[in-house]
mmCIF file of C-alpha atoms and ligand atoms in Angstrom:
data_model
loop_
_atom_site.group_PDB
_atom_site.id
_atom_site.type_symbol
_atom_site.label_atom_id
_atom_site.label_comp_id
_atom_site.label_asym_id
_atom_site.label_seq_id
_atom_site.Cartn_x
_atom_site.Cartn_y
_atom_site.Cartn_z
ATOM 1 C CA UNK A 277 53.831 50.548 38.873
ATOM 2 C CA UNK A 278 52.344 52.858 41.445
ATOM 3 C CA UNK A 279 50.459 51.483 44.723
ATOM 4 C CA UNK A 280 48.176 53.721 46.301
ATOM 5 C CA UNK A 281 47.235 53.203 50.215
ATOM 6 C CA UNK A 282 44.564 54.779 52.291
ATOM 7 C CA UNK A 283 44.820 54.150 55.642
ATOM 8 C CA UNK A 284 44.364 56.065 58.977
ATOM 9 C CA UNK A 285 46.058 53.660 61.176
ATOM 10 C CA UNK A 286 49.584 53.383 60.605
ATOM 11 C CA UNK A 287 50.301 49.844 61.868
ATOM 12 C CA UNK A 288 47.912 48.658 58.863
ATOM 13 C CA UNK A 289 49.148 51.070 56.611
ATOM 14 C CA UNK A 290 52.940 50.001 57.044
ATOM 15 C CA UNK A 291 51.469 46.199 57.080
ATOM 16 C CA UNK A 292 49.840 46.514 53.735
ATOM 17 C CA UNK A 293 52.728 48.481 52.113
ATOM 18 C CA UNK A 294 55.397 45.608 53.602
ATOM 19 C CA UNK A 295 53.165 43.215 51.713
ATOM 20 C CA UNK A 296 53.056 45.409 48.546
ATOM 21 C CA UNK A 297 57.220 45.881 49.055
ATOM 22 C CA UNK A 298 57.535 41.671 49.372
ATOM 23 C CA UNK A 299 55.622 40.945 46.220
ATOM 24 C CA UNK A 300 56.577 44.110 44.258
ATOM 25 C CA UNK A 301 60.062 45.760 45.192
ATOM 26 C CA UNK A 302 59.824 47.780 42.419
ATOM 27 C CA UNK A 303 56.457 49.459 42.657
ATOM 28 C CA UNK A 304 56.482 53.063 44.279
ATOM 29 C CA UNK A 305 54.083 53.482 47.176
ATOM 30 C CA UNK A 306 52.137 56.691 48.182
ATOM 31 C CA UNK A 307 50.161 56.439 51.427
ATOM 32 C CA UNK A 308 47.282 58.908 52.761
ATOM 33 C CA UNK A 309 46.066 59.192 56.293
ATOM 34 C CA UNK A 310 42.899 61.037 55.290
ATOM 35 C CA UNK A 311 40.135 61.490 53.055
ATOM 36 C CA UNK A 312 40.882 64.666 51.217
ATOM 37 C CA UNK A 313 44.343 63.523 50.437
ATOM 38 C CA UNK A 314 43.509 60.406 49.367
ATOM 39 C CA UNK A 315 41.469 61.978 46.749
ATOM 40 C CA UNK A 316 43.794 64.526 45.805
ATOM 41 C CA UNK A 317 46.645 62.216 45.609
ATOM 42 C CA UNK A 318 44.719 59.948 43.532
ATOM 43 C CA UNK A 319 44.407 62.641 41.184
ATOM 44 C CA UNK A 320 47.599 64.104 41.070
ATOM 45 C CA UNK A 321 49.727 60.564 41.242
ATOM 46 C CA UNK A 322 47.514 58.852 38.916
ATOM 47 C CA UNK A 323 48.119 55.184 41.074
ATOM 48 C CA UNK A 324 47.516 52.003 38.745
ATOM 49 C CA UNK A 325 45.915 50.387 42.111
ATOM 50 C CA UNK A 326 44.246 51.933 45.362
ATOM 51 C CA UNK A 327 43.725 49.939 48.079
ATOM 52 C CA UNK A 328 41.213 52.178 50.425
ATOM 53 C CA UNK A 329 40.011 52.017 54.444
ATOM 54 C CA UNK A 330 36.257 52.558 54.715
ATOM 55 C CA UNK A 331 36.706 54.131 58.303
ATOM 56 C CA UNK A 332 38.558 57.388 57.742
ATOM 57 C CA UNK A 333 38.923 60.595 60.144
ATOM 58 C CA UNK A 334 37.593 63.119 58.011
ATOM 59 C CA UNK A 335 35.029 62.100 55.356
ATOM 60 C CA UNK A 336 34.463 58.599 54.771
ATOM 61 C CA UNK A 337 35.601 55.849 52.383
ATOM 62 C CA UNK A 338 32.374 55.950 50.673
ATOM 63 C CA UNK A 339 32.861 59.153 50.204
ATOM 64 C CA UNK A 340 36.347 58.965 48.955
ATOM 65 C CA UNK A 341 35.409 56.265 46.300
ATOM 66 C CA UNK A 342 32.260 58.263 44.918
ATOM 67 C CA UNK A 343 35.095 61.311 44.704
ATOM 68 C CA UNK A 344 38.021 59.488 42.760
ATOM 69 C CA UNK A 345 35.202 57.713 40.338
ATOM 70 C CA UNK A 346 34.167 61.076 38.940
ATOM 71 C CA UNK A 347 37.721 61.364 37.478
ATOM 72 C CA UNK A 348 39.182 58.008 37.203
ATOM 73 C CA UNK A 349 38.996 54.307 36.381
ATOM 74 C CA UNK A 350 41.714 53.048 38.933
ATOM 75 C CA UNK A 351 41.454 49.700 40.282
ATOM 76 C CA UNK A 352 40.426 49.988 43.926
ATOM 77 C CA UNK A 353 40.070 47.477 46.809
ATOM 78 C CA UNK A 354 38.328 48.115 49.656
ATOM 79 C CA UNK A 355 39.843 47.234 53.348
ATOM 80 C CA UNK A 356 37.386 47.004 55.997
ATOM 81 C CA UNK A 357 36.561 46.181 59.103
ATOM 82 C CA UNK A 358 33.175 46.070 58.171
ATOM 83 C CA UNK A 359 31.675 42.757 56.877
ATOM 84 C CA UNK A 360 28.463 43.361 56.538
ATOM 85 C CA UNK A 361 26.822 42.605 53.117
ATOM 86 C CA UNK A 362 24.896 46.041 52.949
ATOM 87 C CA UNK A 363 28.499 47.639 53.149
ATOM 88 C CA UNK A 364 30.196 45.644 50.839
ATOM 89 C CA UNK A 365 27.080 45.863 48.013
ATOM 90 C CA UNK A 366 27.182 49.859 48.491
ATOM 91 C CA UNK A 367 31.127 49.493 47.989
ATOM 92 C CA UNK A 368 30.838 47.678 44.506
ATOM 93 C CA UNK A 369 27.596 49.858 43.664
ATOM 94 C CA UNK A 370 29.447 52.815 43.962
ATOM 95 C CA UNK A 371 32.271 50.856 42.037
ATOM 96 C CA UNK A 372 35.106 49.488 44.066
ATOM 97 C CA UNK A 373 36.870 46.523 42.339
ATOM 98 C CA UNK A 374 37.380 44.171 45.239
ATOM 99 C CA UNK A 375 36.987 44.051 49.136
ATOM 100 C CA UNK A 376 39.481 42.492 51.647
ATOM 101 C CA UNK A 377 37.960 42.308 55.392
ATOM 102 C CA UNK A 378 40.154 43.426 58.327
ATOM 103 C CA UNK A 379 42.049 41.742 59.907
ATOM 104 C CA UNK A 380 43.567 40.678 57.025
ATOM 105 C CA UNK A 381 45.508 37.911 55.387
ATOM 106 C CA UNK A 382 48.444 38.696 53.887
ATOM 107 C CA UNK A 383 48.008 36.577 51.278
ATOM 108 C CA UNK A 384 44.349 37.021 50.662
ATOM 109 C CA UNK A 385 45.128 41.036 50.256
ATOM 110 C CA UNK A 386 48.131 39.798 47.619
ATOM 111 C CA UNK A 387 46.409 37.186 45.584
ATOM 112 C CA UNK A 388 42.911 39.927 45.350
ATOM 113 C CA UNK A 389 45.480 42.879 44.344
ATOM 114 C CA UNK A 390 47.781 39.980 42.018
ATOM 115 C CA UNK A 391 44.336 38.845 40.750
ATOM 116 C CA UNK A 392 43.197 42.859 39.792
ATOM 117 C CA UNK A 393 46.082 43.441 38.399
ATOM 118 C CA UNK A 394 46.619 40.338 36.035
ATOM 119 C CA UNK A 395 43.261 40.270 34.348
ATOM 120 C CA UNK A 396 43.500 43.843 33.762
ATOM 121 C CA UNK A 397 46.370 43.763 31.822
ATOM 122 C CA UNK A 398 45.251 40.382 30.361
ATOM 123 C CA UNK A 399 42.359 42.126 28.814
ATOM 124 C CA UNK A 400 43.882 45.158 27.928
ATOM 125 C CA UNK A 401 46.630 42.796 25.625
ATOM 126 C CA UNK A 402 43.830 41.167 24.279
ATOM 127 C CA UNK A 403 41.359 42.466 21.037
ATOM 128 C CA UNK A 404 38.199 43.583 22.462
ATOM 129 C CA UNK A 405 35.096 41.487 21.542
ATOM 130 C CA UNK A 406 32.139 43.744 20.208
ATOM 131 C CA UNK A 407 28.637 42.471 18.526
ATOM 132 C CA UNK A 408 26.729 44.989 16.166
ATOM 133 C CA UNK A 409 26.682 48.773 18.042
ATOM 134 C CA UNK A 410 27.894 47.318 20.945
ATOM 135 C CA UNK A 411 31.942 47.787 21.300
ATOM 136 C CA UNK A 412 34.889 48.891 23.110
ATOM 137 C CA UNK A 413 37.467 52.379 22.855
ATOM 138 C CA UNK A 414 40.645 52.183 23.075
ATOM 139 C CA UNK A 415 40.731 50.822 26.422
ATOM 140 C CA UNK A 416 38.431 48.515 28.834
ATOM 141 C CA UNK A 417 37.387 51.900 30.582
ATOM 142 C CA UNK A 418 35.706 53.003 27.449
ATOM 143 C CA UNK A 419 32.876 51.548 25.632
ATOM 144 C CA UNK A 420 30.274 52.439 23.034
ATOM 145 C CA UNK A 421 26.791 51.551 22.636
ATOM 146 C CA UNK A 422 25.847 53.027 19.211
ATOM 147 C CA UNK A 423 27.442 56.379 19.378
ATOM 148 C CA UNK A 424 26.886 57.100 23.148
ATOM 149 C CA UNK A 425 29.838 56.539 25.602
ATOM 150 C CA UNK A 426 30.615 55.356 28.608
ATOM 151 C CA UNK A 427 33.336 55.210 31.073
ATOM 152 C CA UNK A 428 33.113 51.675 33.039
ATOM 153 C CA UNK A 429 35.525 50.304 35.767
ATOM 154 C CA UNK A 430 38.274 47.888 35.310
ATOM 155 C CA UNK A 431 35.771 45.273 36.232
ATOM 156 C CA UNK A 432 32.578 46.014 34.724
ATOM 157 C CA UNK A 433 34.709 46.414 31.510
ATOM 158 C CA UNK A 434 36.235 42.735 32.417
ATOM 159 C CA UNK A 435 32.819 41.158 32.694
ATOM 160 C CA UNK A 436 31.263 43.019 30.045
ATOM 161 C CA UNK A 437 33.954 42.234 27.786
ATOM 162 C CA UNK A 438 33.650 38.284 28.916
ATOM 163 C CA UNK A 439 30.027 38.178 28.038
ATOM 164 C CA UNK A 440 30.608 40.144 24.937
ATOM 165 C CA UNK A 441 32.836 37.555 23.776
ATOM 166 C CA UNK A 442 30.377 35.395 24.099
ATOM 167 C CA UNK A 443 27.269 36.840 23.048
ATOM 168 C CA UNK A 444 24.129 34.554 22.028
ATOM 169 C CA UNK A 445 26.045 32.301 24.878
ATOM 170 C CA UNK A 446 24.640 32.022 28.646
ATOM 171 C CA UNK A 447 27.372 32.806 30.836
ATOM 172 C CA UNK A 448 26.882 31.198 34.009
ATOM 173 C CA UNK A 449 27.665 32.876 37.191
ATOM 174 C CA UNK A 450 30.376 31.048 37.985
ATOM 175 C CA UNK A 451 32.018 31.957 34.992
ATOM 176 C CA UNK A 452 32.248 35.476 35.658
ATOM 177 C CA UNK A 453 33.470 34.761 38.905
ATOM 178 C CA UNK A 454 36.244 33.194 37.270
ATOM 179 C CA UNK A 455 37.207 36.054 35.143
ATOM 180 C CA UNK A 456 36.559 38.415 38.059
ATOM 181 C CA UNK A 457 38.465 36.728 41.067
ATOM 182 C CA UNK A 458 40.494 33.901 39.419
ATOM 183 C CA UNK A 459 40.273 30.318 40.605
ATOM 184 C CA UNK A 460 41.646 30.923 44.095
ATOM 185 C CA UNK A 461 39.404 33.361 45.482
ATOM 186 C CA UNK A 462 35.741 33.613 45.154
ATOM 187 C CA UNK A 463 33.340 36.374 45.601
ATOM 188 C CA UNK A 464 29.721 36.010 46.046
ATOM 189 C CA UNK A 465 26.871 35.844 43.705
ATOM 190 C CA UNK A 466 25.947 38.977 45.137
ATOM 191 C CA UNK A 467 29.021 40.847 44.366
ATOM 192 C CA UNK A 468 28.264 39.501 40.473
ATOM 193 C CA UNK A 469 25.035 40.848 40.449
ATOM 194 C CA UNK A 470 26.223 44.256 41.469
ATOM 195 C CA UNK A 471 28.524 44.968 38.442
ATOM 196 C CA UNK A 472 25.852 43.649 36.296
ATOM 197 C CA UNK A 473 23.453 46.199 37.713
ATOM 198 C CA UNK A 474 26.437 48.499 37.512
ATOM 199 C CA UNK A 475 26.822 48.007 33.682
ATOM 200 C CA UNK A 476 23.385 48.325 33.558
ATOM 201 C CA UNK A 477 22.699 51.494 34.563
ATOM 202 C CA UNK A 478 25.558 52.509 32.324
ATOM 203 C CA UNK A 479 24.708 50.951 29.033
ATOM 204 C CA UNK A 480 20.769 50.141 29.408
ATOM 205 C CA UNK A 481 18.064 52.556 27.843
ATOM 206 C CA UNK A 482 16.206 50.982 30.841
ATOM 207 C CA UNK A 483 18.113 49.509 33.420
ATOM 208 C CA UNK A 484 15.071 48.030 35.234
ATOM 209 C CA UNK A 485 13.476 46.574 31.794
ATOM 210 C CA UNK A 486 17.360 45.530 30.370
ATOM 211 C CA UNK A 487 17.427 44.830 26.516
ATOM 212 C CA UNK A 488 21.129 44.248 26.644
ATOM 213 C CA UNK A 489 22.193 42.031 29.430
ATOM 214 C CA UNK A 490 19.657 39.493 29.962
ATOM 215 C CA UNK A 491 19.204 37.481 33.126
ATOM 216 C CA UNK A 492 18.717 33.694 33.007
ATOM 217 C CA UNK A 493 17.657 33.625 36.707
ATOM 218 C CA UNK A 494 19.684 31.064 38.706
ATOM 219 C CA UNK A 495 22.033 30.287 35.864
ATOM 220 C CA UNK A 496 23.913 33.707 34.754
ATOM 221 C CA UNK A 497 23.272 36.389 32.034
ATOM 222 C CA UNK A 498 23.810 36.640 28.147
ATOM 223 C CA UNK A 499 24.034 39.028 25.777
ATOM 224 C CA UNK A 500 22.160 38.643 22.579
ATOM 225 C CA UNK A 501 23.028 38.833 18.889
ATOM 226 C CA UNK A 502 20.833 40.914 17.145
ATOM 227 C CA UNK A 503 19.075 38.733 14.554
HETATM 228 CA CA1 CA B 2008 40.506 53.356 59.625
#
């Protein structure tokens, strides 16, 4: 297992990797003090988890996140400072996995990264659901509707796959914040709403007008079985 950190501060940057070293001795860490080189280490040491700054010195961690999603899938938790909704929302829009605020709990960063890394490997062991066109690759990351393709996060492919596996079912909102964050933390309904907009845009003809993920306002979404 390799643990990526960006970080331009170097008291937070030894901080999270002590906290990575506690819970996983044997992981190997890699640590960038920049934008660029978080990017190009991302590519080059193909990390199985990124944990990412949003204030950087050269280009920004929006920046940096838009960048490494062109060529991969990696799980990636944002660390900010910044806890303002609009920032978080444009994080997960432009598809981080998670967000931690700074200053940060120890065990808060742990349980988010523990929580990442368990359901991804959970779902990877497990068949993938599919219903009619709609179905997975050979991985989460990849999924099919008819014969077009997409690439999808480790967490749009976890939700998608939840309400896959139940399709013709509502799946309420708190449901998918289970199989997102686990029963210790919680994010917000907000955060849910992203991905699903997320997956939308991905895997909807019309994203605006969806035919595939349909919203049961209050209560969650479903997916339907073609009749
Ligand atoms: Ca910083």
């Amino acid at each position: 297992m390799k643990f990526q950190i960006v970080e331009d501060n170097p008291q937070i940057a030894d901080a999270v990797s002590m906290a990575l070293e506690m819970r996983w001795p044997e992981a190997a860490l890699v640590v960038a003090n920049n934008g660029e080189k978080a990017i190009k280490m991302a590519e080059q040491e193909k990390p199985d988890l990124i944990i990412l700054d949003l204030g950087l010195p050269d280009i920004d961690g929006f920046e940096v996140l838009k960048e490494i999603r062109f060529f991969s899938n990696v799980p990636i938790i944002i660390l900010t400072v910044r806890d303002e909704e609009s920032d978080i929302v444009k994080c997960l829009e432009r598809g981080a996995d998670d967000y931690v605020t700074k200053p940060f709990r120890q065990l808060e960063l742990m349980s988010r990264v523990q929580a990442i890394m368990r359901r991804h490997h959970l779902v990877s062991s497990q068949v993938l659901p599919s219903c009619e066109t709609l179905h997975f690759g050979q991985s989460i990351h990849v999924f099919f509707v008819g014969k077009t393709r997409v690439s999808l996060t480790s967490t749009e492919g976890i939700i998608l796959s939840h309400l896959l596996r139940n399709a013709g079912k509502v799946v309420s909102l708190s449901s998918l914040s289970e199989v997102v964050w686990g029963d210790n933390y919680s994010g917000s309904n907000e955060a849910i709403r992203v991905y699903i907009r997320r997956i939308r845009k991905k895997i909807e003809a019309t994203p605006d007008n969806p035919s595939i993920i349909i919203t049961h306002p209050g209560i969650g979404y479903s997916i339907q079985k073609p009749r």
